[in-house]
Every structure is written in C-alpha cells, then in structure tokens.
XYZ file of C-alpha atoms in Angstrom:
71
model
C 17.955 129.732 65.989
C 20.638 129.225 68.637
C 24.185 130.253 67.945
C 27.005 127.705 68.357
C 28.328 129.603 71.387
C 24.979 129.256 73.177
C 25.431 125.477 73.127
C 28.947 125.708 74.594
C 29.308 124.779 78.249
C 29.902 127.661 80.640
C 33.144 126.105 81.922
C 34.511 126.167 78.364
C 33.528 129.827 77.945
C 35.285 130.593 81.248
C 38.488 129.094 79.805
C 38.498 126.004 82.028
C 38.884 122.388 81.049
C 36.270 119.904 82.155
C 38.723 118.360 84.624
C 39.422 121.748 86.193
C 35.675 122.349 86.507
C 35.057 118.959 88.132
C 37.973 119.438 90.536
C 36.788 122.859 91.676
C 33.209 121.612 92.018
C 34.292 118.656 94.145
C 36.428 120.895 96.383
C 33.518 123.288 96.887
C 31.135 120.481 97.804
C 33.655 118.922 100.214
C 34.220 122.291 101.902
C 30.475 122.675 102.489
C 30.047 119.393 104.343
C 29.585 119.156 108.112
C 31.907 117.202 110.411
C 32.761 114.272 110.489
C 31.922 113.822 106.779
C 33.975 116.919 105.919
C 37.172 115.526 107.465
C 36.776 112.233 105.624
C 36.033 113.938 102.297
C 38.887 116.457 102.622
C 41.331 113.559 103.046
C 40.423 112.523 99.489
C 41.786 115.796 98.080
C 45.423 114.877 98.673
C 47.168 112.657 96.176
C 50.634 111.466 95.257
C 52.365 110.526 92.017
C 54.501 107.409 91.739
C 56.992 106.606 89.010
C 58.546 103.349 87.879
C 60.933 102.837 84.978
C 60.597 99.759 82.776
C 63.734 98.176 81.280
C 63.844 94.869 79.473
C 60.270 94.056 80.423
C 60.983 94.462 84.154
C 59.528 97.209 86.335
C 61.909 98.976 88.702
C 60.894 99.932 92.228
C 58.273 102.656 92.464
C 59.383 106.001 93.802
C 57.229 108.918 94.891
C 57.532 111.878 92.549
C 55.476 114.369 94.508
C 52.273 115.116 96.298
C 49.547 117.527 95.460
C 46.404 119.157 96.715
C 43.377 119.670 94.488
C 42.303 123.307 94.315
C-alpha cells in the first residue's frame, strides 16, 4: 500500500508552494520560446502593484506601490 508521502506532489516535497511552482514553470516555458513569441511572452512576466485607500465609502486615487519580475 502507498504511503501518504508517495501521494504528495513533488513541489510540496521540495518545499515550494503551488504558486511558486507554477511561476517557475511559466518562466521556464517562456524562456524556451523562439522569437518573436519569446519577446511577447517575456513581457507578461513584469507586473506592478497598485494601492488605493478607502475612506467613507470613497476610493482615493490609485498609486503604484512597486513593480516586480517573476522568477
């Protein structure tokens, strides 16, 4: 009979979360593409966070908190 660990996903055993696994997989696939698809796909790796504060049911102006790069 199989042990509980045998049913565990390899990314969990490696100490990664599912989101970390998916992010690394997507980056690897994008890096393996040929041009011009690679350039278009690599542009999807950058992202930015926006923040808005709500007071009295009104949303303030959005401001950029920072940018990131998936790796």
